[in-house]
Structures are given as C-alpha cells and as structure tokens.
Amino acid sequence: MSERSAAPGGLALIESLVNTLDIETGADSLDTPEGRGRLGITEAELADARELRESLRAVLLAHAGHPPHRAVTPLGALLARAPLRVAVDERDGSARLAPAEEGPLLSRVAAAVAEALVAGTWTRLKACEAGTCHWAYYDRSPAGRGRWCSMQVCGARAKMRRYRAKGA
C-alpha cells in the first residue's frame, strides 16, 4: 500500500510482518509458502505469527494515537517469552540485545524492538489510521505526526471524505 521507504534497522522486519495482511482485500501473504519463507516461519508457526502480527499492529496504532483495531494479546506478554542475549562485538566492544536463537520470529522481533528503543525510533513505526488499511509505515516527518501510510491513497481518501461531509 505504501510508497514510503522501508523502516530502518530491525524495524523493517516488524513493518514487513504487519504488512503481510492487506485488510482491505483480506489477502494474507502468510497463507503462501513464499510469504512465510520471507519471514522464516513454518506453517506450524502460522498461528503464533498472526497473533504477533496483530499485537504489533495494535501497538503501532497506539503510536499513531489510535485505539486498537481489535482485542489482541498484549505485545508485552508475547515478547516476555522471547529469549534474548547480550551480544558484544569483539572488535569495538559495542553491545546489543540479540535473539538467543536466530530462527524464532518472536525473538527476532523482540531484538528489533530493543534495538529501536535504544535508537529512539520505536514510536516512529506506526499503523495507518485508515480503518480499511492499518498498514505499518515508518514516520519520517519532522514532527513525527504522520497519519497515513500513503498521502496519495489513504490520506487523499480521508481528505475527500471530510470534504464531502462538509456538504461541498
């Protein structure tokens, strides 16, 4: 949906996961082996991946100042199950939280959230306010007040609805 460039760092994984579902059409790329393969998940992990996706979407809506789209498992409860470790670079001594195992999606998402918290970028990842969209996007606006994934699509639709509601 969005013409925006991908989110920075590990947030790209979260953005990619949230955007596996096109709410407007109902198409879910996790239904395909290729879609699951892009995220490194198996069919057996599908239910957990969808639960994580919708919990992330609820948080991204909150980042944009909007109520959750539906009741979901709180993201904190999911991330509490993610094994992480402190990884220290031997060359420069820098440290970061990393997945204890590289495979599990939950651990990779938890590490991405931790990275974004440290970088101060976590709250810039948002979900489009359009009820038929809720696509994840990274808000690069100077004031951090972006509202739509695409000004040309969702933003234009919202503005046209407001214009028509005024009776013009």
Coordinates of N, CA and C in Angstrom, one line a residue:
M1 N 0.8 -1.2 0.0 CA 0.0 0.0 0.0 C 0.9 1.2 0.0
S2 N 1.9 1.3 0.8 CA 2.7 2.5 1.0 C 3.8 2.7 0.0
E3 N 4.0 3.9 -0.4 CA 5.1 4.3 -1.3 C 6.3 4.7 -0.5
R4 N 6.2 4.6 0.8 CA 7.3 5.0 1.7 C 8.4 4.0 1.6
S5 N 9.6 4.5 2.0 CA 10.8 3.5 2.0 C 10.7 2.7 3.3
A6 N 11.3 1.6 3.3 CA 11.2 0.7 4.5 C 11.8 1.3 5.7
A7 N 11.3 0.8 6.8 CA 11.7 1.3 8.2 C 13.2 0.9 8.3
P8 N 13.9 1.7 9.2 CA 15.3 1.4 9.4 C 15.6 0.2 10.3
G9 N 16.7 -0.4 10.1 CA 17.2 -1.5 11.0 C 16.2 -2.6 11.2
G10 N 16.1 -3.1 12.4 CA 15.2 -4.2 12.7 C 13.8 -3.9 12.5
L11 N 13.4 -2.6 12.5 CA 12.0 -2.2 12.4 C 11.5 -2.7 11.0
A12 N 12.3 -2.9 10.0 CA 11.9 -3.4 8.7 C 11.3 -4.7 8.9
L13 N 11.8 -5.6 9.8 CA 11.2 -6.9 10.0 C 9.7 -6.7 10.5
I14 N 9.6 -5.8 11.5 CA 8.2 -5.6 12.1 C 7.3 -5.1 11.1
E15 N 7.7 -4.1 10.3 CA 6.9 -3.5 9.3 C 6.5 -4.6 8.2
S16 N 7.5 -5.4 7.9 CA 7.2 -6.5 6.9 C 6.2 -7.5 7.4
L17 N 6.3 -7.8 8.7 CA 5.3 -8.8 9.3 C 3.9 -8.2 9.4
V18 N 3.8 -6.9 9.9 CA 2.5 -6.3 10.0 C 1.9 -6.2 8.6
N19 N 2.7 -5.9 7.6 CA 2.1 -5.7 6.2 C 1.9 -7.0 5.4
T20 N 1.9 -8.1 6.1 CA 1.6 -9.3 5.4 C 0.1 -9.5 5.2
L21 N -0.7 -8.7 5.9 CA -2.1 -8.7 5.7 C -2.6 -7.4 5.1
D22 N -3.3 -7.6 4.0 CA -4.0 -6.4 3.3 C -5.4 -6.4 3.9
I23 N -5.7 -5.6 4.8 CA -7.0 -5.6 5.5 C -8.1 -5.3 4.5
E24 N -7.9 -4.4 3.5 CA -8.9 -4.0 2.6 C -9.4 -5.2 1.7
T25 N -8.4 -6.0 1.3 CA -8.8 -7.2 0.4 C -8.9 -8.5 1.1
G26 N -8.3 -8.5 2.3 CA -8.2 -9.8 3.1 C -7.1 -10.7 2.7
A27 N -6.3 -10.3 1.7 CA -5.2 -11.1 1.2 C -4.1 -11.2 2.3
D28 N -3.7 -12.4 2.7 CA -2.7 -12.6 3.7 C -1.5 -13.4 3.1
S29 N -0.3 -12.7 2.9 CA 0.8 -13.4 2.3 C 1.3 -14.5 3.2
L30 N 0.9 -14.6 4.4 CA 1.3 -15.7 5.3 C 0.6 -17.0 4.9
D31 N -0.4 -16.9 4.0 CA -1.1 -18.1 3.5 C -0.3 -18.8 2.5
T32 N 0.8 -18.2 2.0 CA 1.6 -18.9 1.0 C 2.9 -19.3 1.5
P33 N 3.5 -20.3 1.0 CA 4.9 -20.7 1.4 C 5.9 -19.6 1.1
E34 N 5.7 -18.9 0.1 CA 6.7 -17.8 -0.2 C 6.6 -16.7 0.8
G35 N 5.3 -16.3 1.2 CA 5.1 -15.3 2.2 C 5.7 -15.7 3.5
R36 N 5.5 -16.9 3.9 CA 6.1 -17.4 5.2 C 7.6 -17.5 5.1
G37 N 8.1 -17.9 3.9 CA 9.5 -18.1 3.7 C 10.3 -16.7 3.9
R38 N 9.6 -15.6 3.4 CA 10.3 -14.3 3.5 C 10.5 -13.9 5.0
L39 N 9.7 -14.5 5.9 CA 9.9 -14.2 7.3 C 10.5 -15.3 8.1
G40 N 10.8 -16.4 7.4 CA 11.5 -17.5 8.0 C 10.6 -18.3 9.0
I41 N 9.3 -18.4 8.7 CA 8.4 -19.1 9.6 C 7.8 -20.3 8.8
T42 N 7.4 -21.3 9.6 CA 6.8 -22.5 9.0 C 5.3 -22.5 9.2
E43 N 4.7 -23.4 8.5 CA 3.2 -23.4 8.6 C 2.8 -23.7 10.0
A44 N 3.6 -24.5 10.8 CA 3.3 -24.8 12.2 C 3.3 -23.5 13.0
E45 N 4.1 -22.5 12.6 CA 4.3 -21.3 13.4 C 3.3 -20.2 13.0
L46 N 2.4 -20.5 12.1 CA 1.5 -19.6 11.5 C 0.6 -18.9 12.5
A47 N -0.1 -19.6 13.4 CA -1.0 -19.0 14.3 C -0.3 -18.1 15.3
D48 N 0.9 -18.5 15.7 CA 1.7 -17.6 16.6 C 2.2 -16.3 15.8
A49 N 2.5 -16.5 14.6 CA 3.0 -15.3 13.8 C 1.8 -14.3 13.6
R50 N 0.6 -14.9 13.3 CA -0.6 -14.0 13.2 C -0.9 -13.3 14.5
E51 N -0.8 -14.0 15.6 CA -1.1 -13.4 16.9 C -0.1 -12.2 17.1
L52 N 1.2 -12.5 16.8 CA 2.2 -11.5 17.0 C 2.0 -10.3 16.1
R53 N 1.6 -10.6 14.8 CA 1.3 -9.5 13.9 C 0.2 -8.6 14.3
E54 N -0.9 -9.1 14.8 CA -2.0 -8.3 15.3 C -1.7 -7.5 16.6
S55 N -0.9 -8.1 17.4 CA -0.4 -7.4 18.6 C 0.5 -6.3 18.3
L56 N 1.4 -6.5 17.3 CA 2.2 -5.4 16.8 C 1.4 -4.3 16.2
R57 N 0.4 -4.7 15.4 CA -0.5 -3.7 14.7 C -1.2 -2.8 15.8
A58 N -1.7 -3.4 16.9 CA -2.3 -2.6 17.9 C -1.4 -1.6 18.5
V59 N -0.1 -2.0 18.8 CA 0.9 -1.1 19.3 C 1.2 0.0 18.3
L60 N 1.3 -0.3 17.0 CA 1.6 0.7 16.0 C 0.4 1.7 15.9
L61 N -0.8 1.2 16.1 CA -1.9 2.1 16.1 C -1.8 3.1 17.3
A62 N -1.4 2.5 18.4 CA -1.2 3.4 19.6 C -0.1 4.4 19.4
H63 N 0.9 4.0 18.7 CA 2.0 5.0 18.4 C 1.4 6.2 17.6
A64 N 0.4 5.9 16.7 CA -0.2 6.9 15.9 C -1.4 7.6 16.6
G65 N -1.6 7.2 17.9 CA -2.7 7.9 18.7 C -4.1 7.3 18.4
H66 N -4.2 6.1 18.0 CA -5.5 5.5 17.7 C -5.7 4.3 18.6
P67 N -7.0 4.0 18.8 CA -7.3 2.8 19.6 C -7.0 1.5 18.8
P68 N -6.8 0.4 19.6 CA -6.6 -0.9 18.9 C -7.7 -1.2 17.9
H69 N -7.3 -2.0 16.9 CA -8.3 -2.4 15.9 C -9.2 -3.5 16.4
R70 N -8.7 -4.3 17.4 CA -9.5 -5.3 18.0 C -8.7 -5.8 19.2
A71 N -9.4 -6.6 20.0 CA -8.7 -7.2 21.2 C -7.6 -8.2 20.8
V72 N -6.5 -8.0 21.3 CA -5.3 -8.9 21.0 C -4.5 -9.2 22.2
T73 N -3.7 -10.2 22.1 CA -2.8 -10.5 23.2 C -1.8 -9.3 23.3
P74 N -1.7 -8.7 24.5 CA -0.7 -7.6 24.7 C 0.7 -8.0 24.2
L75 N 1.3 -7.1 23.5 CA 2.6 -7.3 22.9 C 3.6 -7.7 24.0
G76 N 3.5 -7.0 25.1 CA 4.5 -7.2 26.2 C 4.4 -8.7 26.7
A77 N 3.2 -9.2 26.7 CA 3.1 -10.6 27.2 C 3.7 -11.6 26.2
L78 N 3.6 -11.3 24.9 CA 4.3 -12.1 23.9 C 5.8 -12.0 23.9
L79 N 6.3 -10.8 24.0 CA 7.7 -10.5 24.0 C 8.4 -11.1 25.2
A80 N 7.7 -11.2 26.3 CA 8.2 -11.8 27.6 C 8.7 -13.2 27.4
R81 N 8.1 -13.9 26.4 CA 8.5 -15.3 26.1 C 9.7 -15.4 25.1
A82 N 10.2 -14.2 24.7 CA 11.3 -14.3 23.7 C 12.7 -14.3 24.3
P83 N 13.4 -15.4 24.1 CA 14.8 -15.4 24.7 C 15.7 -14.5 23.9
L84 N 16.4 -13.6 24.7 CA 17.3 -12.7 24.1 C 18.7 -12.9 24.9
R85 N 19.7 -12.4 24.3 CA 21.0 -12.4 25.0 C 21.7 -11.1 24.6
V86 N 22.7 -10.8 25.4 CA 23.5 -9.6 25.1 C 24.7 -10.1 24.2
A87 N 24.8 -9.5 23.1 CA 25.8 -9.8 22.1 C 26.8 -8.6 22.2
V88 N 28.1 -8.9 22.3 CA 29.2 -7.9 22.4 C 30.1 -8.1 21.2
D89 N 30.3 -7.0 20.5 CA 31.2 -7.1 19.3 C 32.6 -7.1 19.8
E90 N 33.4 -8.1 19.4 CA 34.8 -8.2 19.9 C 35.7 -7.1 19.4
R91 N 35.4 -6.5 18.3 CA 36.2 -5.5 17.7 C 36.1 -4.2 18.4
D92 N 34.9 -3.7 18.6 CA 34.7 -2.4 19.2 C 34.1 -2.4 20.6
G93 N 33.7 -3.5 21.1 CA 33.1 -3.6 22.4 C 31.6 -3.1 22.5
S94 N 31.0 -2.8 21.3 CA 29.6 -2.4 21.3 C 28.7 -3.6 21.7
A95 N 27.6 -3.3 22.3 CA 26.7 -4.4 22.8 C 25.3 -4.1 22.3
R96 N 24.6 -5.2 22.1 CA 23.2 -5.1 21.7 C 22.4 -6.3 22.2
L97 N 21.1 -6.2 22.3 CA 20.3 -7.4 22.6 C 20.1 -8.1 21.3
A98 N 20.3 -9.4 21.3 CA 20.1 -10.3 20.1 C 19.3 -11.5 20.4
P99 N 18.7 -12.1 19.4 CA 17.9 -13.3 19.7 C 18.9 -14.4 20.3
A100 N 18.4 -15.2 21.3 CA 19.2 -16.3 21.8 C 19.4 -17.3 20.7
E101 N 18.4 -17.5 19.8 CA 18.5 -18.3 18.7 C 18.0 -17.5 17.5
E102 N 18.7 -17.6 16.4 CA 18.4 -16.8 15.2 C 17.1 -17.1 14.6
G103 N 16.5 -18.3 14.7 CA 15.3 -18.7 14.0 C 14.0 -18.1 14.4
P104 N 13.6 -18.2 15.7 CA 12.3 -17.8 16.1 C 11.9 -16.4 15.8
L105 N 10.8 -16.2 15.1 CA 10.3 -14.8 14.7 C 10.1 -14.0 16.0
L106 N 9.6 -14.5 17.0 CA 9.3 -13.8 18.2 C 10.6 -13.2 18.8
S107 N 11.7 -14.0 18.8 CA 13.0 -13.5 19.3 C 13.5 -12.4 18.4
R108 N 13.4 -12.6 17.1 CA 13.9 -11.6 16.2 C 13.1 -10.2 16.3
V109 N 11.8 -10.4 16.5 CA 11.0 -9.1 16.8 C 11.4 -8.5 18.1
A110 N 11.6 -9.3 19.1 CA 11.9 -8.7 20.4 C 13.3 -8.0 20.3
A111 N 14.2 -8.5 19.6 CA 15.5 -7.9 19.4 C 15.4 -6.6 18.6
A112 N 14.5 -6.6 17.6 CA 14.2 -5.4 16.8 C 13.6 -4.3 17.7
V113 N 12.7 -4.7 18.5 CA 12.1 -3.7 19.4 C 13.1 -3.1 20.3
A114 N 14.0 -3.9 20.9 CA 15.0 -3.5 21.8 C 16.0 -2.5 21.1
E115 N 16.4 -2.9 19.9 CA 17.2 -2.0 19.0 C 16.6 -0.7 18.8
A116 N 15.3 -0.7 18.4 CA 14.6 0.6 18.1 C 14.4 1.4 19.4
L117 N 14.2 0.8 20.5 CA 14.1 1.6 21.8 C 15.4 2.3 22.1
V118 N 16.5 1.6 21.9 CA 17.8 2.2 22.1 C 18.1 3.4 21.1
A119 N 17.7 3.1 19.9 CA 17.9 4.1 18.8 C 16.9 5.3 18.9
G120 N 15.8 5.1 19.7 CA 14.8 6.2 19.8 C 13.9 6.2 18.6
T121 N 13.8 5.1 17.9 CA 12.9 5.0 16.7 C 11.6 4.2 16.8
W122 N 11.5 3.5 17.9 CA 10.3 2.6 18.1 C 9.0 3.3 17.9
T123 N 8.8 4.5 18.5 CA 7.5 5.1 18.3 C 7.3 5.8 17.0
R124 N 8.3 5.8 16.1 CA 8.1 6.3 14.8 C 7.5 5.2 13.8
L125 N 7.5 4.0 14.3 CA 6.8 2.9 13.5 C 5.4 3.0 13.9
K126 N 4.5 3.2 12.9 CA 3.1 3.4 13.2 C 2.2 2.6 12.2
A127 N 0.9 2.6 12.5 CA 0.0 2.0 11.6 C -0.9 3.1 11.1
C128 N -1.2 3.0 9.8 CA -2.1 3.9 9.1 C -3.4 4.0 9.8
E129 N -3.9 5.3 9.9 CA -5.2 5.4 10.7 C -6.4 5.0 9.9
A130 N -6.3 4.8 8.6 CA -7.4 4.4 7.7 C -7.9 3.0 8.2
G131 N -9.2 2.9 8.5 CA -9.8 1.7 9.1 C -9.7 0.5 8.1
T132 N -9.6 0.8 6.8 CA -9.5 -0.3 5.9 C -8.1 -0.6 5.5
C133 N -7.1 0.0 6.2 CA -5.7 -0.2 5.8 C -4.9 -0.7 7.0
H134 N -4.6 0.2 8.0 CA -3.8 -0.1 9.2 C -2.4 -0.7 8.7
W135 N -1.9 -0.3 7.6 CA -0.6 -0.7 7.1 C 0.5 -0.1 7.9
A136 N 1.5 -0.8 8.2 CA 2.6 -0.3 9.0 C 3.5 0.6 8.1
Y137 N 4.0 1.7 8.7 CA 4.9 2.6 8.0 C 5.8 3.3 9.0
Y138 N 7.0 3.7 8.5 CA 7.9 4.5 9.4 C 7.7 5.9 9.1
D139 N 7.3 6.7 10.2 CA 7.0 8.1 10.1 C 8.3 8.9 10.1
R140 N 8.7 9.4 9.0 CA 9.9 10.2 8.9 C 9.6 11.7 8.9
S141 N 8.4 12.1 9.1 CA 8.1 13.5 9.2 C 8.8 14.2 10.3
P142 N 9.2 15.5 10.1 CA 10.0 16.2 11.1 C 9.3 16.2 12.5
A143 N 8.0 16.4 12.5 CA 7.3 16.5 13.8 C 6.8 15.1 14.3
G144 N 7.0 14.0 13.5 CA 6.5 12.7 13.9 C 5.0 12.6 14.0
R145 N 4.3 13.3 13.1 CA 2.8 13.4 13.2 C 2.2 12.8 12.0
G146 N 2.9 11.9 11.2 CA 2.3 11.2 10.1 C 1.0 10.5 10.5
R147 N 0.1 10.4 9.6 CA -1.2 9.8 9.9 C -1.5 8.6 9.0
W148 N -1.0 8.7 7.8 CA -1.4 7.7 6.8 C -0.1 7.0 6.2
C149 N -0.3 5.8 5.7 CA 0.8 5.1 5.1 C 1.1 5.7 3.7
S150 N 0.1 6.3 3.1 CA 0.3 6.9 1.8 C -0.6 8.2 1.7
M151 N 0.0 9.3 1.5 CA -0.8 10.5 1.3 C -1.6 10.5 0.1
Q152 N -1.1 9.8 -1.0 CA -1.8 9.7 -2.3 C -3.0 8.8 -2.2
V153 N -3.0 7.8 -1.3 CA -4.1 6.9 -1.3 C -5.0 7.1 0.0
C154 N -4.5 6.7 1.1 CA -5.3 6.8 2.4 C -5.5 8.2 2.8
G155 N -4.5 9.1 2.7 CA -4.6 10.5 3.0 C -5.6 11.2 2.1
A156 N -5.5 10.9 0.8 CA -6.4 11.5 -0.1 C -7.9 11.1 0.1
R157 N -8.1 9.8 0.4 CA -9.4 9.3 0.7 C -10.0 10.0 1.9
A158 N -9.2 10.1 3.0 CA -9.7 10.7 4.2 C -10.0 12.2 4.0
K159 N -9.2 12.9 3.3 CA -9.5 14.3 3.0 C -10.7 14.5 2.1
M160 N -10.9 13.6 1.2 CA -12.1 13.6 0.3 C -13.3 13.3 1.1
R161 N -13.3 12.4 2.0 CA -14.4 12.1 2.9 C -14.8 13.3 3.7
R162 N -13.8 14.0 4.3 CA -14.0 15.2 5.1 C -14.6 16.3 4.2
Y163 N -14.1 16.5 3.0 CA -14.6 17.5 2.1 C -16.1 17.2 1.8
R164 N -16.4 16.0 1.5 CA -17.8 15.6 1.1 C -18.7 15.7 2.3
A165 N -18.2 15.5 3.5 CA -19.0 15.6 4.7 C -19.4 17.0 5.0
K166 N -18.6 17.9 4.6 CA -18.9 19.4 4.8 C -20.1 19.8 3.9
G167 N -20.5 19.0 2.9 CA -21.6 19.3 2.1 C -21.2 20.0 0.8
A168 N -19.9 20.0 0.5 CA -19.4 20.7 -0.7 C -19.8 20.0 -2.0

